[in-house]
Short mmCIF file of C-alpha atoms and ligand atoms in Angstrom, two decimals:
data_model
loop_
_atom_site.label_atom_id
_atom_site.label_comp_id
_atom_site.label_asym_id
_atom_site.label_seq_id
_atom_site.Cartn_x
_atom_site.Cartn_y
_atom_site.Cartn_z
CA MET A 1289 4.41 18.12 -46.76
CA SER A 1290 5.04 21.23 -44.64
CA ILE A 1291 1.61 22.76 -44.86
CA ALA A 1292 -1.23 20.23 -44.86
CA PHE A 1293 -3.58 21.94 -47.27
CA ASN A 1294 -7.20 20.88 -47.35
CA ASN A 1295 -8.85 23.14 -49.89
CA SER A 1296 -12.54 23.75 -50.42
CA TYR A 1297 -12.95 27.18 -52.03
CA SER A 1298 -11.04 26.06 -55.12
CA ARG A 1299 -13.64 23.31 -55.60
CA LEU A 1300 -16.41 25.88 -56.02
CA PRO A 1301 -17.32 26.84 -59.61
CA THR A 1302 -14.85 29.09 -61.40
CA ALA A 1303 -17.29 32.01 -61.19
CA PHE A 1304 -16.03 32.39 -57.60
CA TYR A 1305 -12.40 33.13 -58.43
CA GLU A 1306 -9.59 33.33 -60.95
CA THR A 1307 -6.80 30.77 -60.78
CA VAL A 1308 -3.52 32.64 -60.48
CA SER A 1309 -0.12 32.05 -58.89
CA PRO A 1310 1.87 34.48 -56.77
CA LYS A 1311 4.58 36.38 -58.66
CA PRO A 1312 8.11 35.95 -57.30
CA VAL A 1313 9.95 38.77 -55.54
CA SER A 1314 13.68 39.57 -55.89
CA GLU A 1315 15.30 39.11 -52.52
CA PRO A 1316 12.93 37.84 -49.85
CA GLU A 1317 13.91 38.23 -46.24
CA THR A 1318 11.86 37.11 -43.26
CA ILE A 1319 11.01 39.88 -40.82
CA ALA A 1320 8.63 38.03 -38.55
CA CYS A 1321 7.18 34.57 -38.17
CA ASN A 1322 4.32 33.86 -35.82
CA HIS A 1323 5.30 30.56 -34.19
CA GLU A 1324 2.28 30.36 -31.85
CA LEU A 1325 -0.09 30.76 -34.78
CA ALA A 1326 1.88 28.22 -36.81
CA GLU A 1327 1.39 25.70 -34.05
CA GLU A 1328 -2.30 26.42 -33.92
CA LEU A 1329 -2.41 25.71 -37.67
CA GLY A 1330 -0.51 22.44 -37.36
CA ILE A 1331 2.55 23.94 -39.10
CA ASP A 1332 5.93 23.10 -37.55
CA PRO A 1333 7.20 26.42 -36.10
CA LYS A 1334 10.80 25.37 -36.81
CA TRP A 1335 9.94 24.78 -40.45
CA LEU A 1336 8.45 28.28 -40.61
CA ASP A 1337 11.96 29.67 -40.09
CA SER A 1338 13.41 27.59 -42.94
CA LYS A 1339 14.57 28.75 -46.36
CA GLU A 1340 11.88 26.65 -47.96
CA ALA A 1341 9.18 28.39 -45.89
CA LEU A 1342 10.56 31.79 -46.84
CA GLN A 1343 10.27 30.93 -50.54
CA ILE A 1344 6.64 29.98 -49.99
CA LEU A 1345 5.75 32.96 -47.77
CA ALA A 1346 7.30 35.34 -50.30
CA GLY A 1347 5.29 33.80 -53.13
CA ASN A 1348 8.42 32.54 -54.91
CA ARG A 1349 7.34 28.94 -54.67
CA VAL A 1350 3.88 27.41 -54.71
CA PRO A 1351 3.80 24.70 -52.04
CA ASP A 1352 2.53 21.19 -52.69
CA GLY A 1353 -1.18 20.96 -52.08
CA ALA A 1354 -1.87 24.66 -52.59
CA ALA A 1355 -4.51 25.77 -55.10
CA PRO A 1356 -3.71 29.48 -55.52
CA LEU A 1357 -6.52 31.74 -56.58
CA ALA A 1358 -7.81 35.32 -56.42
CA MET A 1359 -11.30 35.58 -54.95
CA ALA A 1360 -13.99 37.50 -56.82
CA TYR A 1361 -15.98 40.15 -54.96
CA CYS A 1362 -17.34 43.62 -55.37
CA GLY A 1363 -18.52 46.05 -52.77
CA HIS A 1364 -19.92 49.37 -51.65
CA GLN A 1365 -17.04 51.77 -51.04
CA PHE A 1366 -17.99 54.91 -49.15
CA GLY A 1367 -21.62 54.07 -49.97
CA ASN A 1368 -21.13 53.60 -53.72
CA LEU A 1369 -21.35 50.28 -55.50
CA VAL A 1370 -18.14 49.26 -57.25
CA PRO A 1371 -19.18 46.26 -59.37
CA GLN A 1372 -15.75 44.69 -59.67
CA LEU A 1373 -13.10 44.53 -56.96
CA GLY A 1374 -11.71 41.11 -56.08
CA ASP A 1375 -8.28 40.12 -54.79
CA GLY A 1376 -6.08 42.54 -56.71
CA ARG A 1377 -2.99 42.12 -54.57
CA ALA A 1378 -3.81 39.02 -52.56
CA ILE A 1379 -3.79 35.33 -53.40
CA LEU A 1380 -5.43 32.58 -51.42
CA LEU A 1381 -2.93 29.73 -51.28
CA GLY A 1382 -5.42 27.34 -49.76
CA GLU A 1383 -6.92 26.17 -46.48
CA VAL A 1384 -5.73 24.14 -43.54
CA ILE A 1385 -7.65 22.50 -40.73
CA ASP A 1386 -6.34 23.88 -37.46
CA ARG A 1387 -5.82 22.17 -34.09
CA ASN A 1388 -9.45 22.86 -33.14
CA GLY A 1389 -10.75 21.29 -36.32
CA GLU A 1390 -11.52 24.70 -37.76
CA ARG A 1391 -10.89 25.52 -41.42
CA ARG A 1392 -8.53 28.50 -41.91
CA ASP A 1393 -7.51 30.34 -45.08
CA LEU A 1394 -3.86 31.03 -45.79
CA GLN A 1395 -3.48 34.08 -48.00
CA LEU A 1396 -0.53 36.06 -49.30
CA LYS A 1397 -1.05 39.82 -49.53
CA GLY A 1398 1.22 41.82 -51.82
CA SER A 1399 1.98 38.77 -53.95
CA GLY A 1400 1.62 40.27 -57.42
CA ARG A 1401 -0.95 41.12 -60.04
CA THR A 1402 -4.14 39.13 -60.56
CA PRO A 1403 -7.00 39.47 -63.05
CA PHE A 1404 -8.61 41.79 -60.44
CA SER A 1405 -5.67 44.19 -60.16
CA ARG A 1406 -7.10 46.82 -62.53
CA GLY A 1407 -4.42 49.56 -62.60
CA GLY A 1408 -2.67 48.35 -59.44
CA ASP A 1409 0.69 46.64 -59.20
CA GLY A 1410 -0.54 43.82 -56.96
CA ARG A 1411 2.14 44.68 -54.47
CA SER A 1412 2.20 45.99 -50.94
CA ALA A 1413 4.59 48.44 -49.38
CA LEU A 1414 6.40 47.12 -46.33
CA GLY A 1415 4.85 49.78 -44.06
CA PRO A 1416 1.26 48.52 -44.40
CA VAL A 1417 2.50 44.92 -44.04
CA LEU A 1418 4.14 45.73 -40.70
CA ARG A 1419 1.14 47.79 -39.59
CA GLU A 1420 -1.29 44.95 -40.36
CA TYR A 1421 0.98 42.42 -38.64
CA LEU A 1422 1.22 44.49 -35.46
CA VAL A 1423 -2.37 45.65 -35.25
CA SER A 1424 -4.03 42.35 -36.17
CA GLU A 1425 -1.89 40.47 -33.64
CA ALA A 1426 -2.59 43.15 -31.02
CA MET A 1427 -6.31 42.76 -31.67
CA ALA A 1428 -6.03 39.00 -31.21
CA ALA A 1429 -4.23 39.52 -27.89
CA LEU A 1430 -7.02 41.89 -26.82
CA GLY A 1431 -9.51 39.10 -27.56
CA VAL A 1432 -11.08 40.78 -30.59
CA PRO A 1433 -12.00 38.49 -33.51
CA THR A 1434 -9.55 39.24 -36.30
CA THR A 1435 -7.59 37.87 -39.20
CA ARG A 1436 -4.12 36.87 -38.06
CA ALA A 1437 -0.59 37.41 -39.30
CA LEU A 1438 1.53 34.30 -39.90
CA ALA A 1439 4.55 36.04 -41.38
CA ALA A 1440 5.90 39.30 -42.74
CA VAL A 1441 8.49 39.21 -45.49
CA ALA A 1442 10.50 42.03 -47.07
CA SER A 1443 10.52 41.52 -50.83
CA GLY A 1444 13.72 43.29 -51.78
CA ASP A 1445 11.72 45.12 -54.46
CA ARG A 1446 10.65 48.77 -54.56
CA VAL A 1447 7.02 49.80 -54.91
CA HIS A 1448 5.86 53.14 -56.24
CA ARG A 1449 3.38 54.90 -54.01
CA GLU A 1450 3.44 58.60 -53.17
CA THR A 1451 7.12 57.92 -52.75
CA ILE A 1452 9.20 54.86 -53.57
CA GLU A 1453 9.01 52.38 -50.71
CA PRO A 1454 10.38 48.92 -49.95
CA GLY A 1455 7.93 46.13 -50.75
CA GLY A 1456 6.61 43.40 -48.49
CA VAL A 1457 4.36 40.35 -48.38
CA LEU A 1458 2.06 39.46 -45.50
CA ALA A 1459 0.92 35.89 -44.91
CA ARG A 1460 -2.58 36.29 -43.51
CA VAL A 1461 -4.85 33.73 -41.88
CA ALA A 1462 -8.64 33.98 -41.60
CA ARG A 1463 -11.59 31.76 -40.78
CA SER A 1464 -12.51 32.75 -44.31
CA HIS A 1465 -12.05 35.74 -46.57
CA ILE A 1466 -15.68 35.78 -47.70
CA ARG A 1467 -17.06 39.29 -47.45
CA VAL A 1468 -20.43 40.97 -47.82
CA GLY A 1469 -18.98 42.01 -51.19
CA THR A 1470 -18.69 38.33 -52.21
CA PHE A 1471 -22.48 38.03 -51.91
CA GLU A 1472 -22.95 41.31 -53.76
CA TRP A 1473 -20.76 39.97 -56.58
CA PHE A 1474 -23.36 37.31 -57.43
CA ALA A 1475 -26.42 39.40 -56.51
CA ILE A 1476 -25.63 42.21 -58.94
CA ARG A 1477 -24.98 39.64 -61.65
CA ASN A 1478 -28.37 38.01 -60.94
CA ASP A 1479 -26.54 34.72 -60.50
CA SER A 1480 -28.98 33.17 -58.03
CA GLU A 1481 -27.56 29.68 -58.40
CA ASN A 1482 -24.07 30.69 -57.28
CA LEU A 1483 -25.46 33.03 -54.65
CA GLN A 1484 -27.21 30.08 -53.06
CA ARG A 1485 -24.07 28.00 -53.42
CA LEU A 1486 -22.10 30.71 -51.63
CA ALA A 1487 -24.67 30.93 -48.82
CA ASP A 1488 -24.58 27.14 -48.44
CA TYR A 1489 -20.79 27.20 -48.38
CA VAL A 1490 -20.75 29.87 -45.67
CA ILE A 1491 -23.31 27.98 -43.60
CA ASP A 1492 -21.38 24.71 -43.86
CA ARG A 1493 -18.07 26.37 -43.08
CA LEU A 1494 -18.89 29.06 -40.54
CA TYR A 1495 -22.42 28.61 -39.24
CA PRO A 1496 -23.22 24.88 -39.45
CA GLU A 1497 -25.75 25.14 -36.60
CA SER A 1498 -27.97 27.20 -38.95
CA ARG A 1499 -28.71 23.99 -40.86
CA GLU A 1500 -30.79 22.72 -37.95
CA THR A 1501 -33.20 25.67 -38.05
CA SER A 1502 -36.37 26.06 -40.11
CA ASN A 1503 -34.86 28.83 -42.29
CA PRO A 1504 -31.07 28.36 -42.44
CA TYR A 1505 -30.48 31.46 -44.59
CA LEU A 1506 -32.35 33.64 -42.13
CA THR A 1507 -30.39 32.12 -39.27
CA LEU A 1508 -27.20 32.81 -41.21
CA LEU A 1509 -28.16 36.49 -41.48
CA GLU A 1510 -29.07 36.63 -37.78
CA GLN A 1511 -25.76 35.05 -36.75
CA VAL A 1512 -23.71 37.41 -38.91
CA LEU A 1513 -25.63 40.37 -37.47
CA LYS A 1514 -24.94 39.16 -33.96
CA ARG A 1515 -21.21 38.76 -34.55
CA GLN A 1516 -20.86 42.17 -36.17
CA ALA A 1517 -22.93 43.84 -33.42
CA ARG A 1518 -20.56 42.37 -30.84
CA LEU A 1519 -17.48 43.16 -32.92
CA MET A 1520 -18.42 46.85 -33.14
CA ALA A 1521 -18.77 46.96 -29.34
CA GLN A 1522 -15.36 45.31 -28.95
CA TRP A 1523 -13.70 47.77 -31.32
CA MET A 1524 -15.26 50.71 -29.52
CA SER A 1525 -14.35 49.47 -26.06
CA PHE A 1526 -10.66 49.64 -27.05
CA GLY A 1527 -10.92 52.95 -28.94
CA PHE A 1528 -10.36 51.26 -32.29
CA ILE A 1529 -11.28 52.94 -35.55
CA HIS A 1530 -11.22 50.68 -38.60
CA GLY A 1531 -11.23 53.54 -41.06
CA VAL A 1532 -12.46 51.82 -44.22
CA MET A 1533 -15.59 49.84 -43.41
CA ASN A 1534 -16.63 49.16 -46.99
CA THR A 1535 -18.79 46.09 -47.63
CA ASP A 1536 -15.76 44.39 -49.20
CA ASN A 1537 -14.02 44.81 -45.84
CA THR A 1538 -16.89 43.28 -43.85
CA ASN A 1539 -16.12 39.62 -43.26
CA LEU A 1540 -18.89 37.02 -42.92
CA SER A 1541 -16.85 35.30 -40.20
CA GLY A 1542 -17.12 38.36 -37.94
CA GLU A 1543 -13.35 38.83 -37.97
CA THR A 1544 -11.85 42.29 -38.28
CA ILE A 1545 -10.27 42.44 -41.73
CA ASP A 1546 -8.12 44.82 -43.78
CA TYR A 1547 -6.11 47.05 -41.53
CA GLY A 1548 -5.52 49.96 -43.85
CA PRO A 1549 -6.03 53.42 -42.41
CA CYS A 1550 -6.99 52.08 -38.98
CA ALA A 1551 -6.02 53.54 -35.62
CA PHE A 1552 -6.41 53.23 -31.89
CA MET A 1553 -7.45 56.66 -30.68
CA ASP A 1554 -5.23 58.64 -28.40
CA ALA A 1555 -7.40 61.62 -27.32
CA TYR A 1556 -11.03 60.52 -27.18
CA HIS A 1557 -13.70 62.03 -29.37
CA PRO A 1558 -16.65 60.18 -30.92
CA ALA A 1559 -16.24 62.05 -34.21
CA LYS A 1560 -12.58 61.04 -34.50
CA LYS A 1561 -11.45 59.72 -37.86
CA PHE A 1562 -8.01 59.02 -39.24
CA SER A 1563 -8.37 57.85 -42.81
CA SER A 1564 -6.98 60.47 -45.14
CA ILE A 1565 -9.67 59.63 -47.72
CA ASP A 1566 -12.67 59.67 -45.34
CA HIS A 1567 -13.54 63.32 -45.85
CA GLY A 1568 -17.10 63.17 -44.52
CA GLY A 1569 -16.26 61.11 -41.44
CA ARG A 1570 -18.45 58.25 -42.66
CA TYR A 1571 -16.21 55.78 -40.84
CA ALA A 1572 -15.58 57.89 -37.73
CA TYR A 1573 -15.33 56.14 -34.34
CA GLY A 1574 -18.89 56.82 -33.22
CA ASN A 1575 -20.41 55.91 -36.59
CA GLN A 1576 -19.08 52.39 -36.79
CA ALA A 1577 -22.14 50.53 -35.53
CA THR A 1578 -24.41 52.49 -37.88
CA ILE A 1579 -22.14 51.65 -40.79
CA ALA A 1580 -21.86 47.97 -39.88
CA HIS A 1581 -25.66 47.86 -39.82
CA TRP A 1582 -25.78 49.58 -43.21
CA ASN A 1583 -23.30 47.03 -44.61
CA LEU A 1584 -25.39 44.16 -43.27
CA ALA A 1585 -28.50 45.63 -44.86
CA ARG A 1586 -26.61 45.20 -48.16
CA LEU A 1587 -25.97 41.57 -47.21
CA ALA A 1588 -29.66 41.10 -46.33
CA GLU A 1589 -30.67 42.45 -49.75
CA THR A 1590 -28.55 39.83 -51.50
CA LEU A 1591 -30.18 37.08 -49.42
CA LEU A 1592 -33.80 38.09 -50.15
CA PRO A 1593 -34.37 35.43 -52.85
CA LEU A 1594 -33.24 32.77 -50.37
CA LEU A 1595 -35.25 33.94 -47.35
CA ALA A 1596 -38.74 33.28 -48.79
CA ASP A 1597 -40.42 32.68 -52.15
CA ASP A 1598 -42.56 35.74 -51.72
CA ARG A 1599 -40.58 38.99 -52.01
CA ASP A 1600 -42.63 40.89 -49.40
CA ALA A 1601 -42.36 38.03 -46.93
CA ALA A 1602 -38.60 37.91 -47.51
CA THR A 1603 -38.30 41.66 -46.96
CA ASP A 1604 -40.21 41.42 -43.68
CA LEU A 1605 -37.93 38.63 -42.47
CA ALA A 1606 -34.83 40.58 -43.42
CA ASN A 1607 -36.09 43.75 -41.75
CA ASP A 1608 -36.99 41.89 -38.57
CA ALA A 1609 -33.50 40.40 -38.48
CA LEU A 1610 -31.89 43.79 -39.09
CA THR A 1611 -33.78 45.32 -36.16
CA THR A 1612 -32.00 42.91 -33.81
CA PHE A 1613 -28.65 44.58 -34.51
CA ARG A 1614 -29.09 47.74 -32.42
CA PRO A 1615 -30.23 46.15 -29.17
CA ILE A 1616 -27.55 43.46 -29.36
CA HIS A 1617 -24.88 46.06 -30.05
CA GLN A 1618 -26.17 48.35 -27.31
CA GLY A 1619 -26.16 45.53 -24.76
CA GLU A 1620 -22.62 44.50 -25.70
CA LEU A 1621 -21.41 48.09 -25.64
CA GLN A 1622 -23.00 48.79 -22.28
CA GLN A 1623 -21.57 45.65 -20.75
CA ARG A 1624 -18.06 46.47 -21.98
CA PHE A 1625 -18.03 50.13 -20.97
CA THR A 1626 -19.48 49.51 -17.54
CA ALA A 1627 -16.85 46.79 -17.03
CA LYS A 1628 -14.23 49.39 -17.90
CA ILE A 1629 -15.32 51.36 -14.84
CA GLY A 1630 -15.72 48.24 -12.70
CA LEU A 1631 -19.51 48.12 -12.66
CA ALA A 1632 -22.12 45.59 -13.72
CA GLY A 1633 -23.79 46.40 -17.00
CA GLU A 1634 -27.46 45.79 -16.30
CA GLU A 1635 -28.10 48.87 -14.24
CA GLU A 1636 -28.99 52.09 -15.97
CA GLU A 1637 -27.05 54.11 -13.40
CA SER A 1638 -23.80 52.32 -14.28
CA TRP A 1639 -24.25 53.05 -17.95
CA GLU A 1640 -25.03 56.69 -17.22
CA LEU A 1641 -21.81 56.96 -15.24
CA ALA A 1642 -19.83 55.47 -18.12
CA GLN A 1643 -21.44 57.87 -20.56
CA SER A 1644 -20.84 60.95 -18.45
CA LEU A 1645 -17.18 59.94 -18.15
CA LEU A 1646 -16.96 59.68 -21.94
CA THR A 1647 -18.57 63.10 -22.30
CA THR A 1648 -15.97 64.66 -20.00
CA MET A 1649 -13.22 62.80 -21.85
CA ALA A 1650 -14.45 64.20 -25.18
CA GLU A 1651 -14.68 67.73 -23.76
CA THR A 1652 -11.18 67.65 -22.35
CA GLY A 1653 -9.45 65.51 -24.98
CA ALA A 1654 -8.51 62.88 -22.41
CA ASP A 1655 -6.45 59.97 -23.68
CA PHE A 1656 -8.82 57.00 -24.13
CA THR A 1657 -6.52 54.21 -22.97
CA LEU A 1658 -4.74 56.14 -20.21
CA THR A 1659 -8.00 57.34 -18.62
CA PHE A 1660 -9.23 53.81 -18.03
CA ARG A 1661 -5.72 52.57 -17.25
CA HIS A 1662 -5.29 55.16 -14.45
CA LEU A 1663 -8.79 54.57 -13.12
CA THR A 1664 -7.87 50.88 -12.86
CA ALA A 1665 -4.51 51.59 -11.20
CA MET A 1666 -6.25 53.83 -8.66
CA MET A 1667 -8.10 50.78 -7.33
CA SER A 1668 -4.86 49.44 -5.88
CA SER A 1669 -2.76 52.59 -5.39
CA GLY A 1670 -5.54 54.79 -3.99
CA ASP A 1671 -3.87 57.70 -5.80
CA ASP A 1672 -6.35 59.51 -8.04
CA GLU A 1673 -3.89 62.13 -9.29
CA PRO A 1674 -2.76 60.37 -12.53
CA PHE A 1675 -6.44 59.86 -13.41
CA ARG A 1676 -7.34 63.49 -12.71
CA GLN A 1677 -4.42 64.65 -14.83
CA CYS A 1678 -5.97 62.98 -17.90
CA PHE A 1679 -8.61 65.72 -17.78
CA LYS A 1680 -6.23 68.65 -17.75
CA ASP A 1681 -7.54 70.06 -14.46
CA SER A 1682 -11.15 70.08 -15.63
CA PRO A 1683 -13.39 70.67 -12.58
CA ALA A 1684 -15.99 68.28 -14.04
CA ILE A 1685 -14.01 65.20 -13.08
CA GLY A 1686 -14.20 65.76 -9.31
CA PRO A 1687 -17.98 65.22 -8.99
CA TRP A 1688 -17.77 62.28 -11.40
CA LEU A 1689 -15.10 60.63 -9.29
CA ARG A 1690 -17.20 61.05 -6.15
CA SER A 1691 -20.33 59.49 -7.72
CA TRP A 1692 -18.26 56.67 -9.14
CA LYS A 1693 -16.57 55.90 -5.80
CA GLN A 1694 -19.97 55.83 -4.10
CA ARG A 1695 -21.35 53.54 -6.76
CA ILE A 1696 -18.34 51.18 -6.52
CA SER A 1697 -18.55 50.99 -2.73
CA ARG A 1698 -22.22 50.03 -2.90
CA GLN A 1699 -21.49 47.23 -5.36
CA ASP A 1700 -21.23 43.74 -4.02
CA PRO A 1701 -19.91 41.06 -4.27
CA THR A 1702 -17.99 41.38 -7.53
CA ASP A 1703 -14.34 42.35 -7.66
CA PRO A 1704 -14.35 45.64 -9.59
CA ALA A 1705 -10.57 45.87 -9.81
CA ALA A 1706 -10.33 42.48 -11.49
CA THR A 1707 -13.14 43.37 -13.89
CA MET A 1708 -11.35 46.59 -14.80
CA ARG A 1709 -7.98 44.92 -15.32
CA GLN A 1710 -9.56 42.58 -17.83
CA ALA A 1711 -11.39 45.34 -19.67
CA ASN A 1712 -8.69 48.00 -19.81
CA PRO A 1713 -5.50 47.34 -21.74
CA ILE A 1714 -2.31 49.06 -20.68
CA PHE A 1715 -0.68 48.71 -24.08
CA ILE A 1716 -2.24 49.37 -27.46
CA PRO A 1717 -0.50 49.83 -30.82
CA ARG A 1718 -0.45 53.59 -30.82
CA ASN A 1719 -0.08 55.24 -34.19
CA HIS A 1720 3.04 57.20 -33.43
CA ARG A 1721 4.73 53.98 -32.28
CA ILE A 1722 3.72 52.16 -35.46
CA GLU A 1723 5.04 54.99 -37.57
CA ALA A 1724 8.34 54.93 -35.68
CA VAL A 1725 8.52 51.15 -36.28
CA ILE A 1726 7.99 51.71 -40.01
CA ARG A 1727 10.56 54.51 -40.18
CA ALA A 1728 13.14 52.25 -38.53
CA ALA A 1729 12.24 49.30 -40.78
CA TYR A 1730 12.75 51.47 -43.86
CA VAL A 1731 16.37 51.95 -42.84
CA GLY A 1732 16.77 48.25 -42.13
CA ASP A 1733 16.21 48.23 -38.36
CA TYR A 1734 13.50 45.76 -37.35
CA GLY A 1735 14.29 46.01 -33.63
CA PRO A 1736 11.46 48.45 -32.84
CA PHE A 1737 9.02 46.19 -34.72
CA HIS A 1738 9.95 43.18 -32.59
CA GLN A 1739 9.90 45.20 -29.39
CA LEU A 1740 6.38 46.52 -30.04
CA ASN A 1741 5.12 43.16 -31.28
CA HIS A 1742 6.48 41.50 -28.16
CA LEU A 1743 4.90 43.85 -25.66
CA LEU A 1744 1.52 43.81 -27.41
CA LYS A 1745 1.22 40.08 -26.79
CA HIS A 1746 0.31 40.94 -23.18
CA PRO A 1747 -1.70 44.13 -23.43
CA PHE A 1748 -3.35 43.81 -20.02
CA ASP A 1749 -0.17 43.13 -18.02
CA GLU A 1750 2.06 45.67 -16.31
CA GLN A 1751 5.47 45.67 -18.04
CA PRO A 1752 7.52 48.08 -15.94
CA ALA A 1753 10.59 47.93 -18.18
CA LEU A 1754 8.50 49.07 -21.14
CA GLU A 1755 6.46 51.73 -19.37
CA GLU A 1756 7.33 54.38 -21.95
CA TYR A 1757 5.08 52.55 -24.44
CA GLU A 1758 2.04 53.41 -22.30
CA ALA A 1759 2.41 57.11 -22.93
CA ALA A 1760 0.23 59.16 -25.23
CA PRO A 1761 2.08 60.90 -28.05
CA ARG A 1762 3.66 64.24 -27.29
CA PRO A 1763 2.08 67.06 -29.30
CA ASN A 1764 4.77 66.82 -31.98
CA GLU A 1765 4.28 63.04 -32.24
CA VAL A 1766 0.52 63.01 -32.79
CA VAL A 1767 -0.48 61.22 -35.99
CA ALA A 1768 -3.54 62.95 -37.43
CA ALA A 1769 -4.11 60.88 -40.56
CA THR A 1770 -3.41 57.37 -41.73
CA PHE A 1771 -3.28 56.15 -45.29
CA CYS A 1772 -4.50 53.02 -47.02
CA GLY A 1773 -0.96 52.63 -48.24
CA THR A 1774 -2.07 50.48 -51.18
P1 AMP B 728 -8.54 47.51 -49.90
O1 AMP B 728 -8.30 48.96 -49.82
O2 AMP B 728 -7.39 46.68 -49.43
O3 AMP B 728 -9.80 47.08 -49.25
O4 AMP B 728 -8.64 47.20 -51.45
C1 AMP B 728 -9.70 47.60 -52.28
C2 AMP B 728 -9.55 46.97 -53.65
O5 AMP B 728 -8.39 47.48 -54.33
C3 AMP B 728 -9.38 45.46 -53.65
O6 AMP B 728 -10.01 44.94 -54.78
C4 AMP B 728 -7.89 45.30 -53.73
O7 AMP B 728 -7.52 44.05 -54.24
C5 AMP B 728 -7.52 46.42 -54.69
N1 AMP B 728 -6.13 46.88 -54.53
C6 AMP B 728 -5.63 47.60 -53.51
N2 AMP B 728 -4.32 47.81 -53.67
C7 AMP B 728 -3.95 47.21 -54.82
C8 AMP B 728 -2.71 47.08 -55.55
N3 AMP B 728 -1.59 47.62 -55.10
N4 AMP B 728 -2.74 46.38 -56.69
C9 AMP B 728 -3.87 45.84 -57.14
N5 AMP B 728 -5.06 45.93 -56.53
C10 AMP B 728 -5.11 46.61 -55.38
MG1 MG B 729 -10.14 45.22 -48.72
#
């Protein structure tokens, strides 16, 4: 057997999912296989390149041991409850136990219609498949918890979106695909038995240490809050905007999931948004922690019956847990942003310096990644000109640079340059690069995809031959909006 499935979700009651097989595609062709991830999953990387693997990754053949299903969930989208969502274009093939003994889902996305497809075709355009592959793998290389990409396949079929596009299938791996919306699915149906079953499943699979505490469901909530609070700080420290933080896109595992209209910012501004459907800026860069907290309040509501017998007591417990989110997030954010300027996070003065830099960046439209990249490079080159140029000759940066240099020189005994190198990537998947990759792929050239994917494996390392990828987009290359592409 090529993939050693060990399934557990399919053993839950049928209220959790619909059994459904992937629908074959016409002419599958492998674009990318992630050999490192395969190894981690105990899958032979050589096998992954085989014809048999391609048939499986395209959804043309159901492998032995798989138990394909579409997961049921609902969710709040842009603040409004949508009572039925579910996997409309994704199918969970099954689970494997990875090299670390951890259970991982293997899912195909774009693999055909399911009972949850509503009006959709169950397919994915190739563009979003390549985008998710690149960005999720880049996030992993940056050390941000995320779903992973095992393979990208071109289907040989056409999908109808705003235009006709080539189709694709993504093989996605996650610690689980259970979302806040999975809990909401049972809560709004008043199915308390299955809600408890789901909570128990999540505890056993993702938070087993909760079992040892006096109130495991409360501990579950606290742990999920902690992971999301940290995740939001990680996203923000790399200038990442998710773009569609609905409760059905909030994973209980704390992994970033569903890279639709996401983007790494070029010019910094806290109100920046990219999603073409986010008219009010609900999911703008600076709003992400507030929204994650809002999403987790929806999770807390579903857990109330499990937290305590008495409703008021349960509400108090949930509210107390929810109040932990802000301080945890703030601490994580502070630590990450002060590290970006080479300072230790505990001191108020360091945080103030980081914030005043961000203010000047927002006022001058400085490029987020390049600003920190040039500040880091200055530590070894001593040349502050590239850094100053990020601010388009703004006089405000001179005094900031002086205060920062003073602060750095007073700091002992840490190595600020090393701290900064670890906190400030040189390479991020910039939107204009991703779009160029997709344009090339649509005329059959996957070279740019492989080039970008390759360099993003080492985002913190200098790669002199590929220096051009560091650059911000020229004015005519700036991508102002991204689309779900569904
Ligand atoms: P997403 O935007 O990926 O978070 O998807 C939101 C919901 O729409 C989920 O229930 C998806 O399964 C469903 N959906 C998105 N695209 C399609 C499609 N092409 N066909 C069927 N369902 C879809
Ligand atoms: Mg989704």
